[in-house]
Coordinates of C-alpha atoms and ligand atoms in Angstrom, one line a residue:
Chain A
X1 CA -20.8 17.9 36.3
X2 CA -18.6 17.9 33.2
X3 CA -18.2 22.1 33.2
X4 CA -14.3 21.9 33.3
X5 CA -14.6 20.5 29.6
X6 CA -14.5 23.5 27.1
X7 CA -15.2 21.5 23.6
X8 CA -15.1 23.4 20.2
X9 CA -16.9 22.3 17.2
X10 CA -13.8 21.4 15.4
X11 CA -12.6 18.9 18.3
X12 CA -10.8 20.5 20.3
X13 CA -11.3 20.6 24.0
X14 CA -9.7 22.3 26.9
X15 CA -9.8 20.5 30.4
X16 CA -10.0 23.5 33.1
X17 CA -9.1 20.9 36.1
X18 CA -5.8 20.3 35.0
X19 CA -5.3 22.9 32.5
X20 CA -4.2 20.0 29.8
X21 CA -6.0 20.0 26.1
X22 CA -6.7 17.4 23.9
X23 CA -8.1 16.6 20.2
X24 CA -10.9 14.7 19.3
X25 CA -11.7 12.6 16.3
X26 CA -15.1 13.8 14.6
X27 CA -16.8 11.2 16.2
X28 CA -15.0 11.6 19.8
X29 CA -16.2 15.4 19.6
X30 CA -20.1 14.1 18.9
X31 CA -19.9 11.4 21.7
X32 CA -18.3 13.6 24.4
X33 CA -20.5 16.9 23.7
X34 CA -23.4 14.8 23.9
X35 CA -22.3 13.8 27.2
X36 CA -21.4 17.2 28.0
X37 CA -25.3 17.9 27.0
X38 CA -25.9 15.8 29.8
X39 CA -26.6 12.5 27.6
X40 CA -27.2 9.3 29.7
X41 CA -23.8 6.9 28.1
X42 CA -26.0 4.3 27.5
X43 CA -28.0 5.8 25.3
X44 CA -24.5 6.8 23.2
X45 CA -24.4 3.7 20.6
X46 CA -28.3 4.9 19.6
X47 CA -26.7 8.2 18.9
X48 CA -23.9 7.1 17.1
X49 CA -25.6 4.8 14.6
X50 CA -28.1 7.7 14.1
X51 CA -25.8 9.9 13.0
X52 CA -22.9 8.1 11.5
X53 CA -22.4 5.2 9.0
X54 CA -21.5 2.3 11.5
X55 CA -22.9 -0.8 12.4
X56 CA -24.6 -1.6 16.0
X57 CA -21.7 -4.0 17.4
X58 CA -18.7 -1.9 16.1
X59 CA -20.1 1.3 17.7
X60 CA -20.2 -0.6 20.8
X61 CA -17.0 -1.9 20.7
X62 CA -15.8 1.4 19.7
X63 CA -18.0 3.8 22.6
X64 CA -17.2 1.1 25.1
X65 CA -13.2 1.9 24.6
X66 CA -13.3 5.3 23.7
X67 CA -14.9 6.0 27.3
X68 CA -12.7 3.8 29.1
X69 CA -10.1 5.8 27.6
X70 CA -11.9 9.3 29.0
X71 CA -11.8 8.1 32.3
X72 CA -8.4 6.8 32.0
X73 CA -6.6 9.9 31.0
X74 CA -8.8 11.8 33.7
X75 CA -11.1 13.9 31.5
X76 CA -14.2 11.8 32.8
X77 CA -13.7 11.9 36.8
X78 CA -15.8 10.3 39.2
X79 CA -16.5 13.0 41.5
X80 CA -15.2 11.0 44.7
X81 CA -11.7 10.7 42.8
X82 CA -9.0 11.8 44.6
X83 CA -6.5 11.7 41.6
X84 CA -4.9 14.3 40.0
X85 CA -4.0 14.2 36.2
X86 CA -1.2 17.5 35.7
X87 CA 1.1 18.0 32.4
Chain B
X1 CA -33.4 11.3 27.7
X2 CA -36.1 11.5 25.2
X3 CA -36.5 9.3 22.7
X4 CA -33.8 10.5 19.6
X5 CA -35.7 12.0 16.5
X6 CA -34.9 9.0 13.6
X7 CA -35.3 10.4 9.9
X8 CA -34.5 7.2 7.5
X9 CA -34.3 9.5 4.6
X10 CA -30.9 11.6 5.9
X11 CA -28.0 10.0 4.9
X12 CA -25.6 9.2 7.6
X13 CA -21.5 10.4 7.8
X14 CA -18.7 8.7 7.0
X15 CA -17.6 6.9 10.4
X16 CA -13.9 7.1 11.8
X17 CA -13.5 5.6 15.7
X18 CA -14.1 7.8 18.3
X19 CA -10.1 9.4 19.6
X20 CA -9.1 11.5 21.8
X21 CA -5.4 12.8 22.2
X22 CA -3.3 14.6 24.2
X23 CA -1.3 17.6 23.2
X24 CA 2.2 17.4 24.5
X25 CA 3.0 21.1 25.2
X26 CA 6.0 22.4 25.0
X27 CA 7.3 19.3 23.4
X28 CA 8.5 19.3 19.7
X29 CA 6.8 17.0 17.5
X30 CA 9.0 13.9 17.1
X31 CA 7.8 13.1 13.6
X32 CA 9.3 16.1 12.8
X33 CA 6.0 17.9 12.0
X34 CA 5.6 15.8 9.3
X35 CA 1.5 15.0 9.7
X36 CA 0.2 15.3 6.4
X37 CA -2.0 12.0 5.6
X38 CA 0.3 9.6 3.5
X39 CA -1.2 6.1 2.0
X40 CA 0.1 4.2 -1.1
X41 CA -3.1 2.7 -2.8
X42 CA -0.3 1.1 -5.3
X43 CA 3.4 0.1 -6.2
X44 CA 4.6 0.7 -9.6
X45 CA 0.6 1.6 -10.4
X46 CA -0.6 -2.2 -9.1
X47 CA -3.1 -1.6 -6.9
X48 CA -2.3 -3.6 -3.3
X49 CA -5.8 -4.6 -3.2
X50 CA -5.0 -6.3 -6.3
X51 CA -1.9 -8.2 -5.3
X52 CA -3.4 -9.2 -1.4
X53 CA -6.6 -10.5 -3.5
X54 CA -4.3 -12.7 -6.2
X55 CA -1.1 -13.8 -3.8
X56 CA -2.1 -13.2 -0.3
X57 CA -0.8 -11.6 2.9
X58 CA 1.6 -10.7 4.2
X59 CA 3.4 -10.8 0.6
X60 CA 7.3 -9.3 -0.1
X61 CA 6.8 -6.9 -3.7
X62 CA 9.8 -6.4 -5.7
X63 CA 9.7 -3.7 -8.0
X64 CA 12.1 -4.4 -11.3
X65 CA 11.7 -0.9 -12.5
X66 CA 13.3 0.4 -8.9
X67 CA 16.0 -2.2 -8.9
X68 CA 17.2 -1.3 -12.8
X69 CA 17.3 2.6 -11.9
X70 CA 19.1 2.0 -8.8
X71 CA 21.7 -0.3 -10.0
X72 CA 22.2 2.5 -13.3
X73 CA 22.2 5.4 -10.9
X74 CA 24.6 3.8 -9.0
X75 CA 27.3 2.8 -11.9
X76 CA 26.2 6.1 -13.9
X77 CA 27.9 8.0 -10.1
X78 CA 30.9 6.4 -10.5
X79 CA 31.5 5.6 -14.6
X80 CA 31.0 9.6 -15.2
X81 CA 33.9 10.4 -12.9
X82 CA 36.0 7.3 -13.5
X83 CA 37.2 5.5 -16.1
X84 CA 37.1 1.6 -14.9
X85 CA 34.1 0.9 -13.3
X86 CA 33.0 -2.9 -12.1
X87 CA 29.9 -3.1 -9.5
X88 CA 29.6 -6.6 -8.4
X89 CA 26.3 -7.3 -6.2
X90 CA 26.7 -8.7 -2.8
X91 CA 24.7 -12.0 -2.8
X92 CA 24.0 -11.6 0.8
X93 CA 21.8 -8.6 0.3
X94 CA 19.0 -11.1 -1.1
X95 CA 19.4 -14.8 -2.6
X96 CA 16.6 -14.6 -4.8
X97 CA 17.5 -15.4 -8.5
X98 CA 14.8 -13.2 -10.2
X99 CA 16.9 -10.0 -8.5
X100 CA 20.1 -11.7 -8.8
X101 CA 19.4 -12.4 -12.6
X102 CA 18.1 -8.1 -13.0
X103 CA 21.5 -7.1 -11.4
X104 CA 23.5 -9.7 -13.7
X105 CA 21.5 -8.3 -16.7
X106 CA 22.4 -5.0 -15.6
X107 CA 26.3 -6.0 -15.8
X108 CA 27.2 -6.6 -12.0
X109 CA 29.4 -9.2 -11.6
X110 CA 29.3 -11.7 -8.1
X111 CA 30.2 -10.7 -4.9
X112 CA 30.0 -14.2 -2.4
X113 CA 31.2 -15.0 0.9
X114 CA 30.8 -18.5 1.1
X115 CA 30.5 -21.8 -1.2
X116 CA 26.6 -21.8 -0.9
X117 CA 26.7 -18.4 -2.8
X118 CA 29.1 -19.0 -4.9
X119 CA 27.2 -22.0 -6.1
X120 CA 24.1 -19.7 -6.6
X121 CA 25.7 -17.3 -8.5
X122 CA 27.4 -20.2 -11.0
X123 CA 24.2 -21.3 -11.4
X124 CA 23.0 -17.9 -12.4
X125 CA 25.3 -18.2 -15.1
X126 CA 27.8 -15.9 -13.6
X127 CA 31.4 -17.0 -15.0
X128 CA 34.3 -17.8 -12.1
X129 CA 36.0 -14.6 -13.3
X130 CA 33.2 -12.7 -12.3
X131 CA 33.0 -13.6 -8.9
X132 CA 34.7 -11.9 -6.2
X133 CA 35.1 -14.9 -3.4
X134 CA 35.2 -13.2 0.4
X135 CA 34.6 -14.7 3.9
X136 CA 36.7 -15.5 6.4
X137 CA 36.1 -19.0 5.8
X138 CA 36.5 -20.5 2.4
X139 CA 37.1 -24.6 2.7
X140 CA 39.7 -25.5 0.7
X141 CA 37.7 -27.7 -1.6
X142 CA 35.5 -24.8 -2.6
X143 CA 38.5 -23.2 -2.9
X144 CA 39.9 -25.2 -5.5
X145 CA 36.6 -24.7 -7.4
X146 CA 37.2 -20.9 -7.2
X147 CA 40.5 -21.0 -8.0
X148 CA 39.9 -23.5 -11.3
X149 CA 36.8 -21.7 -12.4
X150 CA 39.5 -18.3 -12.4
X151 CA 37.3 -16.6 -9.3
X152 CA 39.0 -13.4 -7.6
X153 CA 40.6 -14.8 -4.3
X154 CA 40.0 -12.0 -1.8
X155 CA 42.3 -13.6 1.3
X156 CA 41.3 -12.5 5.0
X157 CA 43.6 -14.0 7.4
X158 CA 47.5 -15.5 7.6
X159 CA 45.9 -19.4 7.5
X160 CA 44.3 -18.8 4.3
X161 CA 47.1 -17.3 2.6
X162 CA 49.2 -20.1 3.4
X163 CA 46.4 -22.6 2.1
X164 CA 45.9 -20.7 -1.6
X165 CA 50.0 -20.7 -1.5
X166 CA 49.8 -24.5 -0.9
X167 CA 47.1 -25.2 -3.9
X168 CA 49.3 -22.5 -6.2
X169 CA 52.4 -25.1 -5.2
X170 CA 50.3 -28.2 -6.1
X171 CA 49.2 -26.5 -9.4
X172 CA 52.5 -25.5 -10.7
X173 CA 51.1 -21.7 -11.3
X174 CA 51.4 -18.6 -10.0
X175 CA 47.7 -17.5 -8.6
X176 CA 46.7 -13.9 -8.3
X177 CA 45.1 -13.3 -5.4
X178 CA 43.5 -9.9 -3.4
X179 CA 44.2 -9.2 0.0
X180 CA 41.3 -7.6 2.1
X181 CA 42.5 -4.7 4.6
X182 CA 41.0 -3.0 7.7
X183 CA 41.7 0.2 8.8
X184 CA 40.7 3.1 10.4
X185 CA 39.1 5.8 8.6
X186 CA 37.5 7.7 11.4
X187 CA 34.6 5.9 11.9
X188 CA 32.7 3.4 14.5
X189 CA 32.5 0.6 14.8
X190 CA 35.8 -0.2 13.2
X191 CA 35.6 -3.5 11.0
X192 CA 38.7 -5.1 12.1
X193 CA 38.2 -8.7 12.4
X194 CA 38.6 -9.2 8.4
X195 CA 41.4 -8.5 6.6
X196 CA 44.9 -7.6 7.5
X197 CA 45.4 -4.0 8.8
X198 CA 46.8 -1.7 7.1
X199 CA 47.7 0.9 9.9
X200 CA 50.3 -1.5 11.7
X201 CA 52.0 -2.5 8.6
X202 CA 50.6 -5.8 9.2
X203 CA 48.8 -5.6 5.1
X204 CA 52.6 -4.5 3.5
X205 CA 54.3 -7.4 4.9
X206 CA 52.1 -10.0 3.9
X207 CA 52.2 -8.7 0.6
X208 CA 56.1 -8.7 1.0
X209 CA 55.8 -11.8 2.1
X210 CA 53.7 -13.0 -0.3
X211 CA 55.9 -11.9 -3.4
X212 CA 58.7 -13.6 -1.8
X213 CA 57.1 -16.4 -1.4
X214 CA 56.7 -17.1 -4.9
X215 CA 53.7 -18.9 -5.3
X216 CA 51.2 -15.6 -5.1
X217 CA 50.9 -12.3 -7.6
X218 CA 48.8 -9.5 -5.5
X219 CA 46.0 -8.7 -7.9
X220 CA 43.7 -6.6 -6.0
X221 CA 43.3 -4.5 -2.9
X222 CA 39.9 -4.9 -0.8
X223 CA 38.3 -3.1 1.9
X224 CA 34.3 -3.0 3.1
X225 CA 34.4 -0.3 5.9
X226 CA 30.8 -0.9 7.6
X227 CA 27.4 -0.6 6.1
X228 CA 24.8 1.3 6.0
X229 CA 28.0 4.6 5.8
X230 CA 26.8 7.8 6.0
X231 CA 29.8 10.1 5.8
X232 CA 31.4 10.3 2.1
X233 CA 34.6 11.2 3.8
X234 CA 35.2 7.5 5.6
X235 CA 35.3 6.4 1.8
X236 CA 37.4 9.1 0.7
X237 CA 40.2 8.1 3.7
X238 CA 39.7 4.1 2.9
X239 CA 40.5 4.8 -0.7
X240 CA 43.5 7.0 0.3
X241 CA 45.0 4.2 2.6
X242 CA 44.4 1.2 -0.4
X243 CA 45.8 3.4 -2.8
X244 CA 48.7 4.2 -0.4
X245 CA 49.0 0.6 -0.2
X246 CA 48.8 -0.1 -4.0
X247 CA 51.8 2.3 -4.5
X248 CA 54.0 1.1 -2.0
X249 CA 53.3 -2.6 -2.7
X250 CA 55.1 -1.5 -6.3
X251 CA 57.9 0.3 -5.2
X252 CA 58.8 -2.8 -2.7
X253 CA 57.7 -5.5 -5.7
X254 CA 57.5 -4.1 -8.7
X255 CA 53.8 -5.4 -9.2
X256 CA 51.4 -2.9 -10.1
X257 CA 47.9 -3.6 -8.2
X258 CA 45.2 -4.1 -11.1
X259 CA 42.0 -3.6 -8.8
X260 CA 40.8 -1.5 -5.6
X261 CA 37.6 -2.5 -3.9
X262 CA 36.3 -0.8 -1.7
X263 CA 33.2 -3.6 -0.9
X264 CA 29.7 -2.6 0.2
X265 CA 28.0 -0.3 2.5
X266 CA 26.4 2.7 0.7
X267 CA 22.8 3.2 2.6
X268 CA 19.9 3.3 1.6
X269 CA 16.9 5.5 1.7
X270 CA 16.2 4.0 5.0
X271 CA 15.6 5.9 8.6
X272 CA 17.6 4.0 11.3
X273 CA 16.2 4.6 14.9
X274 CA 17.1 7.0 16.6
X275 CA 17.8 8.8 13.2
X276 CA 15.4 12.2 13.6
X277 CA 13.7 13.0 10.4
X278 CA 13.4 10.6 7.3
X279 CA 16.5 8.5 6.5
X280 CA 16.2 10.1 2.8
X281 CA 16.2 13.0 3.3
X282 CA 19.8 12.9 5.5
X283 CA 21.4 10.0 3.2
X284 CA 23.8 12.0 1.1
X285 CA 23.6 11.3 -2.7
X286 CA 25.6 8.4 -4.2
X287 CA 27.2 11.5 -6.1
X288 CA 29.0 12.1 -3.3
X289 CA 30.4 8.8 -2.7
X290 CA 31.2 8.4 -6.0
X291 CA 33.3 11.6 -5.8
X292 CA 34.9 11.0 -2.4
X293 CA 36.1 7.5 -3.7
X294 CA 37.2 8.2 -7.7
X295 CA 38.4 11.8 -6.0
X296 CA 40.8 10.2 -3.8
X297 CA 42.0 7.3 -6.5
X298 CA 42.5 10.0 -9.2
X299 CA 44.6 11.9 -6.3
X300 CA 46.5 9.2 -5.2
X301 CA 49.4 9.5 -7.8
X302 CA 49.0 6.4 -9.7
X303 CA 50.5 6.2 -13.4
X304 CA 48.0 6.5 -16.3
X305 CA 48.7 3.2 -17.9
X306 CA 48.1 1.9 -14.1
X307 CA 45.2 3.3 -12.7
X308 CA 43.9 0.5 -10.9
X309 CA 39.6 -0.9 -12.0
X310 CA 37.9 0.2 -9.2
X311 CA 35.4 -2.6 -7.8
X312 CA 32.3 -1.7 -5.9
X313 CA 30.1 -4.7 -3.5
X314 CA 27.3 -3.0 -3.2
X315 CA 23.9 -5.1 -1.4
X316 CA 22.1 -2.7 0.0
X317 CA 22.1 0.8 -2.0
X318 CA 21.2 -1.3 -4.8
X319 CA 18.3 -3.6 -3.6
X320 CA 16.4 -1.5 -0.4
X321 CA 14.2 0.6 -2.1
X322 CA 12.9 -1.6 -4.6
X323 CA 11.2 -4.4 -1.7
X324 CA 8.0 -3.6 0.0
X325 CA 6.2 -5.7 2.4
X326 CA 1.9 -5.8 2.4
X327 CA 0.9 -6.7 5.5
X328 CA -2.9 -6.3 6.9
X329 CA -4.0 -5.5 9.8
X330 CA -5.2 -8.2 12.7
X331 CA -6.4 -6.0 15.2
X332 CA -6.8 -3.4 17.0
X333 CA -5.8 -2.9 20.6
X334 CA -5.3 0.0 23.4
X335 CA -2.9 -1.0 26.1
X336 CA -2.8 -0.8 29.5
X337 CA -0.9 3.1 29.6
X338 CA -3.6 4.0 26.7
X339 CA -1.0 3.5 23.9
X340 CA -2.9 2.5 20.3
X341 CA -1.5 -0.6 19.1
X342 CA -1.9 -2.0 16.0
X343 CA -0.9 -6.1 15.4
X344 CA -0.2 -7.1 11.3
X345 CA 0.0 -10.5 9.8
X346 CA 4.0 -10.0 9.6
X347 CA 6.6 -9.7 12.3
X348 CA 10.3 -9.7 12.6
X349 CA 11.0 -12.9 11.9
X350 CA 10.5 -12.1 8.1
X351 CA 10.6 -8.1 9.3
X352 CA 14.4 -8.6 10.7
X353 CA 16.0 -5.1 9.8
X354 CA 12.6 -3.6 11.8
X355 CA 15.2 -3.9 14.8
X356 CA 17.4 -1.5 13.0
X357 CA 15.0 0.8 10.7
X358 CA 12.1 2.6 11.8
X359 CA 10.4 1.2 8.5
X360 CA 8.0 3.5 6.4
X361 CA 4.5 2.1 7.0
X362 CA 2.0 3.2 5.1
X363 CA -1.9 2.4 4.8
X364 CA -3.0 1.2 1.3
X365 CA -6.3 2.7 1.8
X366 CA -6.8 5.9 4.6
X367 CA -10.2 6.0 5.0
X368 CA -10.0 9.1 6.9
X369 CA -10.5 9.9 10.9
X370 CA -7.9 11.3 12.7
X371 CA -4.0 10.3 12.4
X372 CA -2.8 8.8 16.0
X373 CA 0.4 7.3 17.1
X374 CA 0.9 3.9 17.5
X375 CA 3.0 0.6 17.9
X376 CA 3.0 -1.6 15.1
X377 CA 3.2 -5.1 16.5
X378 CA 3.4 -8.4 14.1
X379 CA 1.5 -11.6 14.9
X380 CA 4.2 -13.7 17.0
X381 CA 3.9 -14.5 20.6
X382 CA 6.8 -12.8 21.7
X383 CA 7.7 -9.5 23.5
X384 CA 10.3 -9.1 20.8
X385 CA 7.7 -8.8 18.2
X386 CA 7.8 -4.9 17.0
X387 CA 7.9 -4.0 13.3
X388 CA 7.5 -0.3 14.5
X389 CA 7.7 1.3 17.7
X390 CA 5.6 4.7 16.7
X391 CA 4.2 6.1 14.4
X392 CA 1.4 7.8 13.1
X393 CA -1.1 6.0 11.5
X394 CA -5.2 6.7 10.0
X395 CA -8.1 5.2 11.7
X396 CA -7.6 1.1 10.4
X397 CA -10.0 -2.3 10.3
X398 CA -8.8 -5.5 10.3
X399 CA -8.1 -6.8 7.1
X400 CA -6.8 -3.5 5.9
X401 CA -3.5 -3.9 4.1
X402 CA -0.5 -1.4 5.2
X403 CA 3.3 -1.3 3.2
X404 CA 6.1 -1.1 5.1
X405 CA 9.3 0.0 3.0
X406 CA 12.2 -0.3 1.9
X407 CA 12.3 -3.9 3.2
X408 CA 14.5 -5.1 0.5
X409 CA 18.1 -5.9 1.6
X410 CA 18.8 -8.6 4.3
X411 CA 14.7 -9.3 5.2
X412 CA 14.7 -12.0 2.8
X413 CA 18.1 -13.7 3.5
X414 CA 17.5 -13.3 6.8
X415 CA 14.3 -14.1 7.3
X416 CA 13.4 -17.0 9.3
X417 CA 10.7 -19.6 9.9
X418 CA 10.0 -19.1 13.9
X419 CA 6.0 -19.2 14.5
X420 CA 5.2 -18.4 10.9
X421 CA 6.3 -19.7 8.0
X422 CA 7.0 -17.7 5.2
X423 CA 5.3 -15.7 2.7
X424 CA 5.0 -15.7 -0.7
X425 CA 7.3 -12.9 -2.8
X426 CA 6.4 -11.3 -6.5
X427 CA 8.2 -9.0 -9.0
X428 CA 6.2 -6.5 -10.5
X429 CA 8.0 -6.0 -13.9
X430 CA 8.8 -2.8 -16.2
X431 CA 4.9 -3.9 -18.3
X432 CA 3.6 -4.2 -14.6
X433 CA 3.3 -8.0 -15.3
X434 CA 3.2 -9.6 -12.0
X435 CA 5.4 -12.5 -11.5
X436 CA 5.4 -15.1 -8.4
X437 CA 9.2 -15.5 -7.9
X438 CA 8.7 -17.4 -4.9
X439 CA 5.7 -19.0 -3.4
X440 CA 4.3 -18.9 0.2
X441 CA 6.3 -22.2 2.6
X442 CA 4.2 -25.0 3.8
X443 CA 4.6 -27.4 6.7
X444 CA 7.1 -30.1 4.7
X445 CA 9.6 -26.9 3.8
X446 CA 10.0 -26.7 7.0
X447 CA 10.0 -30.6 8.1
X448 CA 11.5 -32.1 4.7
X449 CA 15.2 -32.3 6.2
X450 CA 13.9 -34.1 9.5
X451 CA 14.6 -37.4 10.3
X452 CA 12.6 -39.4 13.3
X453 CA 14.7 -42.0 15.0
X454 CA 13.2 -45.6 14.5
X455 CA 12.0 -45.6 17.9
X456 CA 10.0 -42.7 18.3
X457 CA 7.9 -43.8 15.8
X458 CA 4.0 -44.6 16.1
Ligands
LIG1 C1 32.9 -8.3 2.1 C2 31.9 -7.4 2.0 N1 31.3 -6.7 0.5 C3 30.0 -6.1 0.3 C4 29.0 -5.9 1.3 C5 27.6 -5.4 1.1 O1 27.5 -4.4 2.3 P1 25.8 -3.4 2.0 O2 24.8 -4.1 1.6 O3 26.1 -2.4 2.8 O4 26.5 -2.8 1.1 C6 29.4 -6.7 2.8 C7 28.3 -6.7 4.0 O5 28.3 -7.4 5.1 C8 30.4 -7.5 3.1 O6 30.7 -8.1 4.2

């Protein structure tokens, strides 16, 4: 369901639905890669803490903001959304 | 999802917050391609972290080395080209005694615009004969003291001319005076509210009147054509007009003018809002200004033995780059429109020049992570409290120090106790010794002058 997103290892993201491109930080890339590979959003804090040197509380806070931002800018969308994002 | 494999032996990667930045297709990078990672871990060799540890945050920091170096650069640029040059430090730019005394130690006179500033200069050991007294309002008692002490009175308007004439009559001796002149130098805004106008002949008329009155002698001509002047040619035009006026005065009255004063206005390396690219890149070197001013003076046709002394009243250009403001991150935010916001503990009440300058903002330490555009807010509960509307910054955590520069000009004098009190100020000496030159304020500093009517007391 995120197959419109092409994410490179270096953090370059192409959204085929909008034609827009993005750059993600290393942890941003790690998290979005996990989601594209089918991970449940609930497990993201645990995954981040396992791989990166970060406190669980900080990880939870940052992930919450990050996911909010992804849906805010239209990279993650509910399938029933009518919203369009253009350049 | 299955449970994640956990291997306690594997060291975890260094953390940076997850972020995503949209590419602005086809738009030129508004940071002028300047996405190199920059940080400022030390000021004059002293670690920023150590300064915060010792003196707290926010903290103004002045570099004595930069004060002296800048003064010498400006002085050298003019004195290499012209035989008689005197700089007068413009007090309003920064009142700190430590700063003023460094300039006086380098040989600067003082330029003041009120009796308060006059007294400051006197307390710093400057004799009246080395004080240029400017400004549209000099109360008569202040004028009398300044005249008594031999200060150079720069007359701003006809009413002041009459007052000084009256004092001269009373004293029974001829008083030397300088006239402030305004004129069109081809730049906007034109500062025509101070002094006598050149272009419509008001200035020459005033000089003739002054001469026939018999109580005053024209000593000098003064013009301050504007501030942060990016065009040296404006000074060339201003100098040529002052010289023309001086020669006309000599013709009409027989008195040769001793001093030509071009005021202040030289720019610093700050960047103005709306300026493309860093200001340091577009600011003409001080040599260009020196060439424009001294070139015009030397070409004006003064007889060799009547070459006037060139006075300059620089403020900003002498002090701006020597001043730094260390602030600390208070919080990170994401605004409703997605903009990244960083809140720091220094606001526009102490960084007044944020309204004009795009200050350089550098993290003391770059922990890595992706650079992202951010708006930097101060800690005041006011919408206007924006210290930098947009800047590329690495991820920052609460408590991280950032350094604003250049902030040496006008911030200390125009800062105010609004919502927060004013911070401590230190000076780093040539030997890297750090001295507190103004302690941080307490409530009594704010409340001390107040008086409570009896009926409102408990
Ligand atoms: C008469 C006069 N001289 C000198 C200055 C110093 O100007 P700057 O800081 O631009 O050099 C000013 C500033 O307003 C001024 O009014």
